Structure formats: C-alpha cells, structure tokens
C-alpha cells in the first residue's frame, strides 16, 4: 500500500533541443513514509512527481506504484497542486465532492466525510464559497481536503505552500503534519525550502539540475510528532547545518 | 490556524462603489450616465429634423424624423388590409417573422456549433478531421451562399434559416474551439487524478471552462444571424423586416425604410441583451472572481 519505486528512470522532453529532465533516477519510498524532494528550480522535481502522478510518461526505466505500473492518473495517487487548481465555478464543497462524485460513490457515504474534512481544515463556514472568494491558504486547504476525501494511498504535493506568505505557510505545514500523523499516508513532497523539508520529512532527497538526478538522501531523525515550534530547536538547526553542507558538497561535485 | 477565515471575510464583500465625481454637464450616477448616452442620438435627431424642410431633406430623398415616426405608427398600429398602404398594421407580424427565423436558425447554429467547437478544441483527432473543412468554408461570405440556398431550398423559410444557421455557426464554433483549447492544464489533470473519465473531463471541466468563450461566440454569431435574416428576406423570402425593407425602398417609401432599419437595430439590441442576461447568470462564478481581484 503506497510504495513508490523509480528504477533508472529517464525523462526527456522532445523538441529542437531535447531536455533531459531526469537522468537515471532511482528512488524508493516505503509505505507511510514522508519524503521531501529538495532542489533548485528546473532540476526536475515536478517532472518526477508528474511521472508517478501519471500525468507524463517516462522515456525509459521502470516505475511502479504498489508494485504495479503507472500509466494514468488515479485517485489512489492524489495530487495537491501549487496553485490549488480548484475548479473556479464549483463551490468549496463541490470541489471536494468532485472526486467521489465522478467515482460514482454514494452521496450518503461521502457527504459526512466532506463535512468532517471541512472541519479538519477549518473551512466549515466556507463550504458554499467559490475559490475566488478564498485566500491562497484557504484554497490550498481545499486542495488538501479534495485529495484526502479520496482516501489516497499516496499524497503527491508539488510545492503546495510555495505561493503562500511565511505565516500562512507555517500554519499549513502544521496542518499537514497533524493530518499526516493521524492518517499515515505515503507523501512525496516537492519543495525548495530547506526548513520545510526538514520539518516535514522522514527523508530528504536532494536533486541537482542538468542532468536532473537525486544526488543525496538524508534521513531526518527529529522525533515525531513534530510541530512548527521545532523550527528553532538546536536539533533542528544542527540538521539544517548538516543538510546545507551536504548540498554545498553536492553542488561542488556536480559543478 | 493562523490565516484565519476572518481574513477572507475582509476580502469578500464587494467594495463600496467608488465615488464618481460629476464631470461637466451631467450629474453623477445612473441618471447622469443615461443622459450622457442619450446626448448624441438626440443631437443627431434634432439636427436631422432641422436640416429638413417640408418633411424631407437631401432633395426630397430622406424623410425627417417626424415623418419616420408617423410612418412607423401607421406601420405598427394602422388598420390592416388598406389597399393604399400595404404596410399598415403589419409591423408586429413582420418583426415576428424575422425573429422566429433568427431564433430557429440560431438555435441550429448553437446546437451544432457549441458541441462541435468543444469537441474540436478538446480532441486532436476531431480537430484534425473537422477543423480544416470549417476553415476552408468559413471565408465564403454568407451572402455568397444566397444563390445556393435559393436553389436548394427555394423561396421560403428554410433558405433563410439555412443562411442564419450557417452565418451564426462560424463564430460560435470558432470561439467554442478556442475556449475548449485554452483550458488550464492543471484543471484537467486535477479532474483526471480524481478519477474523472474522458467524458467527465469534457462535460465537467472543458465545457464549463469554455463557457466564457462560448458566450463571446454567441454574441458575435447572433449579430451575423440578424445580417443573414435581412439579406435572405430581401432576396429570397416574401415576409419579414428584410422583405419590407427592400419592398419599401422599391416603391420609394424611405420613411418606412428608415423605420424598418431602426426596428432591426432594436431587435438586434434586444436579442443581444437576452444573451447577456443568460451569460450573466451562467457565469456568476466569474463575476465574483473579478470582484475579488
Ligand atoms: N513540458 C515540457 N516541455 C519541455 N521541457 C520541459 C517541460 N516541462 C519541464 N521541462 C524542462 O524540464 C526541466 C525540469 O523541469 P521541472 O518542471 O521538472 O523542474 P522543477 O524542479 O519542478 O522546477 P521548479 O522548482 O521551477 O518548479 C526544466 O529544464 C524544464 O525547462
Ligand atoms: Mg516544479
């Protein structure tokens, strides 16, 4: 349930000057693990995530989810997009209900669940608002609720908090920690924020660009449950220093 | 949670109407705007009236506004069947003839144009099969189709409806195509990731996302539909505003010609308002969006 495996995965975008976005990437993510992908802009983080999501096809290699191949998007691999990507003509509630309703699940089953999720993300009073009436953070919470309502085996999150201000970002990180700690789904989380990666992840995969590769994997052994208060803990700072050193190292090797 | 709902509440209410300073002649607000809008037409009518003498100008060709008004009153409310004035009392029925043709032709244009456009924009296969043909036929002006239409349908309603449907079809299909093609890729991806089938994506994402463009196409198409009905009535049908227009010109009734032109304009405006009203309702979500941006 929820394992992800990349074996020598290559992704090339064709064109006049083909772009090798991923070059022989290997990655194993275990059941219930929280993995952060950390790297500079353009190194192929989104490409990697889009491959597991089923949005794009790899050029060569092997990619599996729960031991099976990935050939199209599906609700067991829920995606949270950077700009939420909510449907603007649907209310908050309708956006969350979209998945269950296209899956023809009985309304009586998912309606109570939506109510519970709205409460969990603190948006009960906004059930009937349109996305355009919400702040960025609130929209992103709808995006998370929309993913969770499908009981996904993995959550794929592509810089979900990248567009938010620092304060909102922290409250979203806390929300995600709380949700994940109670659900235990596998999470692949793309970010270029080191603090965010350390705070959230069990393991951080550092990527480098040109060619896009995973150059380092770092295990974060901060105790759980975690909270945003830990951002200033000495243990946290030590981790950060170590990771920055590794990143500098990785950069030198690939320069 | 720090980004409290309260923040969005602050943003949600529609901002108070900005204070409009009255500028120059007119008072602020709606009344002033209406007065400003009416200024030019009133000036034109007054100048037109003053330029004429004895009920006409330009050497007797053009009637003055009062004559046009009188002609319209007889046309609209006069007793029917008076031998001397064949137009007397026939305004409403002619307006209805033309409007019905526009309605029928335009419904046809929508019924074919919207699904066709959405499919062309959504599916590369459909686009490759159908779009080149449409682009090939589109440069042929509807007026050039007139002989074809008369030859095929004869001098009757079907010919007019065919022209209207054809003229309205092009802008509808082209705009629907653009709307369906420009759908945010992440909306489609999000729907697919939630388990939507290709048909779900078409119906629940592509179609609503294309609606704003579709309405643009409808408004343009409706304008062309009115052009088409007038042209075909002038040439190929024996009733309606277009028929009266040409017939009145032929017998030298320029007062009726101008009253007819203004009637066509009024009907065009009215039908456009109708679409705008539907658009307003169908795109409520967009109004809220622009109000909050
Ligand atoms: N559809 C595409 N066609 C061609 N090239 C692409 C496409 N998508 C991405 N690329 C290229 O592939 C490389 C990796 O892109 P990707 O979006 O995966 O990077 P990223 O790490 O997510 O960057 P960012 O942090 O800016 O989101 C980049 O060089 C990009 O220009
Ligand atoms: Mg990216």
XYZ file of C-alpha atoms and ligand atoms in Angstrom:
580
model
C 0.000 0.000 0.000
C 1.515 3.274 -1.123
C 5.036 2.249 -2.100
C 6.776 4.108 -4.875
C 9.756 2.827 -6.807
C 11.862 4.507 -9.500
C 14.490 2.428 -11.312
C 16.852 4.163 -13.724
C 14.045 6.434 -14.794
C 14.852 8.813 -17.649
C 12.562 11.552 -18.839
C 13.411 13.554 -21.929
C 11.211 16.311 -23.256
C 11.432 16.159 -27.034
C 11.945 19.296 -29.080
C 14.530 21.073 -31.184
C 16.830 20.873 -28.213
C 15.602 17.912 -26.172
C 15.697 18.495 -22.414
C 16.857 15.617 -20.248
C 14.698 16.450 -17.235
C 15.505 13.256 -15.315
C 18.597 11.171 -15.798
C 18.566 7.608 -14.421
C 16.717 8.381 -11.225
C 16.444 5.742 -8.526
C 14.130 6.258 -5.616
C 12.284 4.019 -3.188
C 9.572 5.323 -0.955
C 8.119 2.997 1.633
C 4.617 2.618 2.927
C 3.609 5.617 5.031
C 6.907 7.386 4.512
C 7.146 11.150 4.139
C 9.783 12.027 1.563
C 10.726 15.548 0.550
C 12.295 16.314 -2.819
C 14.558 19.292 -2.433
C 16.356 21.076 -5.246
C 16.823 24.243 -7.242
C 14.343 25.441 -9.825
C 14.341 23.445 -13.030
C 16.068 20.340 -11.634
C 13.145 18.086 -12.486
C 11.193 17.857 -9.221
C 7.840 18.422 -10.865
C 8.737 16.065 -13.662
C 9.471 13.310 -11.159
C 6.199 13.912 -9.344
C 4.224 14.107 -12.605
C 5.557 10.701 -13.612
C 4.172 8.982 -10.521
C 1.001 11.002 -10.769
C 0.555 9.572 -14.266
C 0.447 12.999 -15.903
C 3.515 12.325 -18.027
C 5.199 9.266 -19.476
C 8.788 8.385 -18.752
C 11.214 7.882 -21.617
C 12.892 4.793 -20.194
C 13.367 2.913 -16.946
C 10.908 1.316 -14.598
C 8.403 2.984 -12.374
C 5.988 1.275 -10.062
C 3.372 2.141 -7.520
C 2.449 -0.596 -5.065
C 4.262 -2.996 -7.324
C 2.095 -2.138 -10.334
C 2.855 0.041 -13.329
C 1.690 3.616 -13.561
C 0.014 4.574 -16.805
C -2.624 7.125 -15.940
C -3.626 9.446 -13.103
C -5.851 7.968 -10.442
C -7.397 8.687 -7.056
C -5.045 6.367 -5.177
C -2.288 8.885 -6.010
C -3.842 12.201 -5.033
C -2.057 15.346 -6.177
C -2.001 18.699 -4.405
C -1.032 21.402 -6.881
C 0.968 24.539 -6.205
C -1.870 26.922 -7.081
C -4.510 24.518 -5.742
C -6.026 24.183 -9.250
C -9.568 24.209 -7.903
C -12.393 24.425 -10.416
C -13.446 28.075 -10.116
C -17.106 27.505 -10.996
C -17.615 24.996 -8.183
C -18.061 25.853 -4.524
C -15.612 24.592 -1.921
C -17.929 21.708 -1.112
C -18.486 20.823 -4.774
C -14.760 20.912 -5.419
C -14.173 18.413 -2.640
C -17.104 16.286 -3.817
C -15.817 16.168 -7.395
C -13.705 13.037 -6.878
C -16.302 10.916 -5.055
C -18.995 12.028 -7.453
C -17.123 11.118 -10.659
C -16.237 7.840 -8.982
C -19.999 7.325 -8.515
C -19.629 6.767 -4.813
C -22.885 7.047 -2.876
C -23.598 10.554 -1.675
C -24.631 9.285 1.759
C -21.139 7.911 2.200
C -19.078 10.915 1.145
C -21.195 13.783 2.397
C -20.487 13.214 6.099
C -16.863 12.745 5.186
C -16.725 16.081 3.399
C -18.245 17.761 6.419
C -15.594 16.200 8.621
C -12.805 17.256 6.258
C -14.147 20.802 6.101
C -13.945 20.890 9.872
C -10.467 19.399 9.835
C -9.165 22.114 7.511
C -11.206 24.813 9.258
C -13.430 25.751 6.348
C -16.916 24.714 7.547
C -18.201 28.243 7.151
C -16.897 28.432 3.593
C -18.495 25.267 2.233
C -20.566 27.297 -0.185
C -17.963 29.896 -1.131
C -16.281 29.949 -4.501
C -12.496 29.500 -4.706
C -12.108 33.106 -5.811
C -13.598 34.226 -2.503
C -10.889 32.446 -0.510
C -7.338 33.395 0.426
C -4.443 31.422 -1.027
C -4.007 29.404 2.162
C -7.684 28.550 2.311
C -7.663 27.450 -1.308
C -4.739 25.193 -0.602
C -6.633 23.668 2.328
C -9.473 22.880 -0.054
C -6.888 21.275 -2.332
C -5.747 19.083 0.541
C -9.304 18.190 1.550
C -10.088 17.360 -2.078
C -7.155 14.940 -2.074
C -7.912 13.380 1.309
C -11.580 12.701 0.597
C -10.459 10.038 -1.868
C -8.559 8.052 0.786
C -5.437 8.095 -1.362
C -2.612 5.661 -0.781
C -0.124 8.396 -1.586
C -0.236 12.173 -1.498
C 1.837 13.871 -4.170
C 2.416 17.512 -3.335
C 4.192 19.873 -5.732
C 5.339 22.942 -3.791
C 1.883 23.167 -2.271
C 2.817 26.043 0.011
C 5.271 27.758 -2.301
C 2.968 30.649 -3.115
C 1.953 31.398 0.471
C 3.270 34.015 2.873
C 5.507 32.813 5.692
C 2.865 32.851 8.384
C 0.186 31.071 6.351
C 2.819 28.654 5.220
C 3.631 27.690 8.779
C 0.018 27.090 9.666
C -0.350 24.921 6.565
C 2.754 22.943 7.479
C 1.321 22.324 10.919
C -1.979 21.255 9.402
C -0.223 18.839 7.086
C 1.844 17.411 9.962
C -1.270 16.869 12.040
C -3.192 15.285 9.184
C -0.351 13.068 8.113
C 0.429 11.975 11.651
C -3.135 10.776 12.056
C -3.510 9.178 8.598
C -0.066 7.847 7.856
C -0.360 8.003 4.056
C 2.764 7.959 1.932
C 3.741 11.508 0.991
C 6.036 12.791 -1.737
C 6.527 16.468 -1.123
C 8.323 18.778 -3.554
C 9.868 21.918 -2.133
C 12.837 24.187 -2.455
C 12.606 25.318 1.129
C 15.146 23.550 3.357
C 13.304 24.319 6.601
C 10.098 22.931 5.191
C 11.804 19.743 4.071
C 13.416 19.144 7.480
C 10.277 19.960 9.405
C 8.026 17.644 7.437
C 10.028 14.777 6.040
C 11.401 11.469 7.258
C 13.858 11.577 4.408
C 15.074 14.319 2.111
C 16.167 13.593 -1.443
C 18.371 16.328 -2.767
C 18.238 16.847 -6.509
C 20.633 18.629 -8.792
C 19.955 20.074 -12.209
C 21.369 19.292 -15.638
C 21.062 16.424 -15.646
C 18.240 16.039 -13.124
C 19.390 13.462 -10.609
C 18.973 12.605 -6.975
C 22.423 13.278 -5.565
C 21.951 12.757 -1.825
C 19.468 11.227 0.529
C 19.363 12.437 4.092
C 17.369 10.868 6.883
C 15.807 13.359 9.260
C 15.727 11.822 12.702
C 13.831 14.506 14.530
C 11.275 12.949 16.870
C 7.621 12.819 15.954
C 5.062 14.205 16.450
C 6.624 17.381 15.151
C 5.374 20.907 15.228
C 6.409 24.203 13.666
C 7.784 25.275 17.081
C 10.698 22.956 16.425
C 11.972 25.267 13.668
C 14.166 26.926 16.301
C 15.265 23.811 18.222
C 19.014 23.217 18.435
C 18.484 19.739 16.949
C 16.683 21.295 14.008
C 19.450 23.847 13.463
C 22.059 21.078 13.554
C 20.133 19.186 10.872
C 19.889 22.271 8.784
C 23.607 22.921 9.009
C 24.356 19.346 8.015
C 21.975 19.468 5.062
C 23.349 22.765 3.824
C 26.838 21.326 3.997
C 25.694 18.270 2.020
C 24.034 20.485 -0.556
C 27.170 22.544 -0.985
C 29.109 19.334 -1.338
C 26.668 18.007 -3.895
C 26.885 21.227 -5.805
C 30.656 21.092 -5.907
C 30.646 17.520 -7.164
C 28.320 18.447 -9.938
C 29.845 21.774 -10.857
C -4.718 28.075 12.036
C -3.283 31.478 11.540
C -4.636 32.547 8.211
C -7.983 32.785 9.846
C -11.253 32.786 7.944
C -11.597 36.372 9.100
C -9.045 37.400 6.528
C -11.139 36.139 3.670
C -14.190 37.759 5.150
C -12.455 41.068 4.889
C -11.754 40.426 1.273
C -15.135 39.009 0.381
C -17.582 41.941 0.491
C -17.943 43.821 -2.723
C -16.043 47.066 -2.387
C -18.197 50.154 -1.921
C -18.966 51.855 -5.199
C -16.243 54.388 -5.856
C -17.440 57.970 -5.600
C -17.965 59.148 -9.130
C -17.338 62.825 -9.449
C -19.795 64.501 -11.741
C -17.880 65.633 -14.735
C -19.080 68.606 -16.700
C -22.708 68.687 -17.801
C -24.108 65.604 -16.169
C -24.894 64.644 -12.587
C -23.123 61.592 -11.150
C -24.683 58.141 -11.115
C -27.063 56.270 -13.356
C -29.207 59.213 -14.400
C -26.141 61.127 -15.482
C -24.847 58.168 -17.426
C -28.183 57.757 -19.192
C -28.227 61.464 -20.049
C -24.710 61.261 -21.386
C -25.613 58.259 -23.530
C -28.709 59.955 -24.913
C -26.918 63.166 -25.845
C -25.551 62.122 -29.231
C -28.702 60.417 -30.588
C -30.809 63.393 -29.531
C -28.417 65.817 -31.227
C -28.456 63.780 -34.438
C -32.259 63.622 -34.485
C -32.614 67.332 -33.806
C -30.066 68.256 -36.483
C -31.732 65.894 -38.935
C -35.117 67.423 -38.229
C -33.820 70.982 -38.553
C -31.901 70.228 -41.746
C -35.061 69.125 -43.485
C -37.894 71.249 -44.702
C -41.367 70.217 -45.685
C -40.801 66.760 -44.244
C -37.691 65.819 -46.208
C -34.076 66.648 -46.910
C -31.380 65.775 -49.429
C -33.584 66.878 -52.268
C -36.643 65.019 -51.116
C -34.950 61.641 -50.723
C -34.726 61.447 -46.934
C -37.756 61.956 -44.715
C -37.354 63.904 -41.481
C -37.675 62.113 -38.103
C -41.284 63.157 -37.597
C -42.237 61.546 -40.914
C -40.377 58.381 -39.988
C -42.211 58.306 -36.687
C -45.576 58.779 -38.402
C -44.776 56.003 -40.871
C -43.845 53.679 -38.036
C -47.048 54.450 -36.111
C -49.158 53.550 -39.160
C -46.968 50.530 -39.868
C -47.364 49.348 -36.305
C -50.896 50.339 -35.370
C -52.720 51.204 -38.573
C -55.668 49.142 -39.826
C -54.658 46.152 -41.887
C -55.656 45.445 -45.443
C -55.986 49.066 -46.612
C -55.178 48.938 -50.279
C -53.307 52.230 -50.374
C -50.796 51.323 -47.672
C -49.797 47.690 -47.832
C -47.612 48.081 -44.699
C -50.350 49.366 -42.443
C -50.612 47.305 -39.262
C -48.049 44.692 -40.302
C -45.073 45.714 -38.154
C -45.543 43.183 -35.390
C -46.107 40.232 -37.699
C -43.025 41.131 -39.746
C -40.929 41.523 -36.613
C -42.160 38.108 -35.500
C -41.399 36.526 -38.869
C -37.822 37.743 -38.780
C -37.343 36.954 -35.100
C -38.666 33.437 -35.488
C -36.283 32.793 -38.353
C -33.372 34.155 -36.354
C -34.413 32.058 -33.368
C -34.713 28.862 -35.396
C -31.513 29.400 -37.361
C -29.575 30.452 -34.309
C -30.743 27.525 -32.193
C -29.477 25.331 -35.009
C -26.166 27.223 -35.069
C -25.796 26.731 -31.302
C -26.895 23.114 -31.340
C -24.211 22.259 -33.871
C -21.612 24.948 -33.159
C -21.184 24.522 -29.408
C -20.711 20.739 -29.315
C -18.626 20.827 -32.486
C -16.388 23.603 -31.170
C -15.897 21.993 -27.778
C -15.039 18.666 -29.413
C -12.612 20.304 -31.844
C -10.877 22.144 -29.026
C -10.762 19.108 -26.811
C -9.779 16.299 -29.149
C -6.862 16.474 -31.510
C -8.416 13.766 -33.670
C -11.683 15.669 -34.113
C -9.774 18.869 -34.699
C -7.656 17.269 -37.409
C -10.702 15.809 -39.124
C -13.186 18.663 -38.963
C -11.332 21.909 -38.443
C -9.636 22.166 -41.863
C -13.001 21.845 -43.613
C -14.522 24.548 -41.423
C -11.578 26.847 -42.051
C -11.889 26.202 -45.766
C -15.596 27.061 -45.914
C -15.504 29.929 -43.447
C -14.068 32.581 -45.811
C -17.117 32.196 -48.087
C -19.356 35.088 -47.004
C -22.936 34.104 -46.229
C -24.113 36.459 -48.980
C -22.244 34.266 -51.459
C -24.345 31.323 -50.270
C -27.589 33.052 -51.296
C -27.979 31.579 -54.813
C -27.031 28.171 -53.441
C -29.578 28.498 -50.663
C -32.359 29.630 -53.036
C -31.555 26.857 -55.486
C -31.657 24.212 -52.781
C -34.442 25.480 -50.520
C -36.442 27.693 -52.858
C -38.128 30.948 -51.866
C -39.180 30.013 -48.386
C -38.238 29.881 -44.732
C -35.767 27.038 -44.935
C -33.451 29.073 -47.137
C -33.342 31.909 -44.622
C -32.897 29.537 -41.711
C -30.061 27.811 -43.501
C -28.220 31.105 -44.050
C -28.781 32.233 -40.461
C -27.603 28.910 -39.065
C -24.536 28.967 -41.281
C -23.643 32.590 -40.516
C -24.158 32.100 -36.772
C -22.333 28.771 -36.749
C -18.856 30.067 -37.610
C -18.271 32.466 -34.719
C -19.921 30.025 -32.310
C -17.746 27.109 -33.366
C -14.530 29.110 -33.558
C -14.946 30.638 -30.105
C -16.040 27.360 -28.535
C -12.931 25.772 -30.037
C -10.671 28.418 -28.509
C -12.419 28.121 -25.161
C -12.044 24.361 -25.053
C -8.443 24.519 -26.201
C -7.333 27.047 -23.608
C -8.478 25.133 -20.538
C -5.944 25.322 -17.709
C -3.969 22.094 -17.928
C -3.987 21.633 -14.185
C -7.791 21.652 -14.066
C -7.804 18.696 -16.417
C -5.032 16.964 -14.518
C -6.826 17.541 -11.226
C -10.025 16.041 -12.617
C -8.181 13.029 -14.009
C -6.378 12.451 -10.748
C -9.763 12.422 -9.003
C -10.882 9.602 -11.259
C -12.742 11.505 -13.960
C -13.230 9.674 -17.244
C -12.529 11.407 -20.534
C -16.217 12.159 -20.834
C -16.339 13.531 -17.262
C -13.459 15.831 -18.120
C -15.265 17.026 -21.237
C -18.578 17.656 -19.514
C -17.460 18.810 -16.088
C -14.230 20.657 -16.840
C -13.798 21.545 -20.504
C -17.368 22.667 -21.125
C -17.705 24.974 -18.093
C -14.203 26.304 -18.658
C -15.093 27.113 -22.263
C -18.358 28.861 -21.389
C -16.988 32.416 -21.301
C -15.567 31.994 -24.795
C -18.745 30.277 -25.956
C -20.810 33.269 -24.893
C -18.497 35.600 -26.769
C -19.134 33.463 -29.843
C -22.882 33.522 -29.268
C -22.979 37.306 -29.184
C -20.975 37.659 -32.381
C -22.961 34.870 -34.025
C -26.269 36.466 -33.166
C -25.203 39.699 -34.871
C -24.392 37.736 -38.002
C -27.697 35.879 -37.715
C -29.532 39.224 -37.984
C -27.463 40.174 -41.018
C -28.318 36.831 -42.590
C -32.037 37.101 -41.971
C -32.247 40.569 -43.506
C -30.216 39.605 -46.551
C -32.206 36.471 -47.238
C -35.533 38.195 -46.684
C -34.544 40.938 -49.099
C -33.807 38.402 -51.782
C -35.410 35.084 -51.118
C -38.384 35.315 -48.758
C -41.635 37.261 -49.047
C -42.051 38.410 -45.457
C -40.163 39.855 -42.515
C -38.254 43.063 -41.827
C -35.804 42.415 -44.663
C -38.585 41.919 -47.176
C -40.350 45.119 -46.084
C -37.052 46.977 -46.199
C -36.428 46.144 -49.823
C -40.067 46.399 -50.869
C -40.459 49.845 -49.290
C -37.292 51.039 -50.982
C -38.653 49.783 -54.283
C -41.834 51.805 -54.005
C -39.961 54.836 -52.711
C -41.182 54.708 -49.109
C -37.958 55.900 -47.452
C -39.881 56.696 -44.266
C -40.753 53.008 -43.932
C -37.184 52.041 -44.906
C -35.743 54.053 -42.046
C -38.391 52.897 -39.582
C -37.533 49.342 -40.643
C -33.784 49.884 -40.179
C -34.358 51.200 -36.686
C -36.629 48.241 -35.928
C -33.901 45.829 -36.992
C -31.439 47.646 -34.762
C -33.830 47.481 -31.823
C -34.404 43.751 -32.290
C -30.682 43.100 -32.574
C -30.079 45.011 -29.368
C -32.895 43.217 -27.589
C -31.698 39.744 -28.557
C -28.134 40.640 -27.556
C -29.372 41.760 -24.130
C -31.136 38.425 -23.818
C -27.877 36.540 -24.329
C -26.027 38.853 -21.962
C -28.649 38.129 -19.312
C -28.213 34.387 -19.722
C -24.441 34.856 -19.727
C -24.612 36.824 -16.508
C -26.497 34.037 -14.877
C -24.391 31.190 -16.270
C -21.104 32.873 -15.371
C -21.989 34.043 -11.867
C -18.776 32.473 -10.593
C -16.785 34.764 -12.836
C -18.386 37.956 -11.570
C -17.417 37.042 -8.037
C -13.944 36.319 -9.280
C -13.414 39.680 -10.895
C -14.955 41.468 -7.911
C -12.376 39.884 -5.619
C -9.390 40.531 -7.827
N 6.551 20.163 -20.960
C 7.869 20.412 -21.036
N 8.468 20.511 -22.245
C 9.789 20.753 -22.330
N 10.600 20.917 -21.285
C 10.069 20.842 -20.053
C 8.675 20.593 -19.865
N 8.421 20.564 -18.533
C 9.610 20.781 -17.928
N 10.599 20.948 -18.834
C 12.020 21.168 -18.526
O 12.462 20.120 -17.717
C 13.292 20.590 -16.685
C 12.743 20.196 -15.348
O 11.502 20.859 -15.154
P 10.641 20.711 -13.822
O 9.403 21.474 -14.018
O 10.502 19.273 -13.500
O 11.577 21.420 -12.756
P 11.279 21.758 -11.220
O 12.374 21.189 -10.415
O 9.901 21.375 -10.868
O 11.409 23.331 -11.212
P 10.623 24.398 -10.311
O 11.223 24.366 -8.963
O 10.895 25.693 -11.006
O 9.172 24.016 -10.344
C 13.419 22.090 -16.876
O 14.602 22.360 -17.556
C 12.236 22.437 -17.741
O 12.527 23.514 -18.577
Mg 8.120 22.422 -10.342
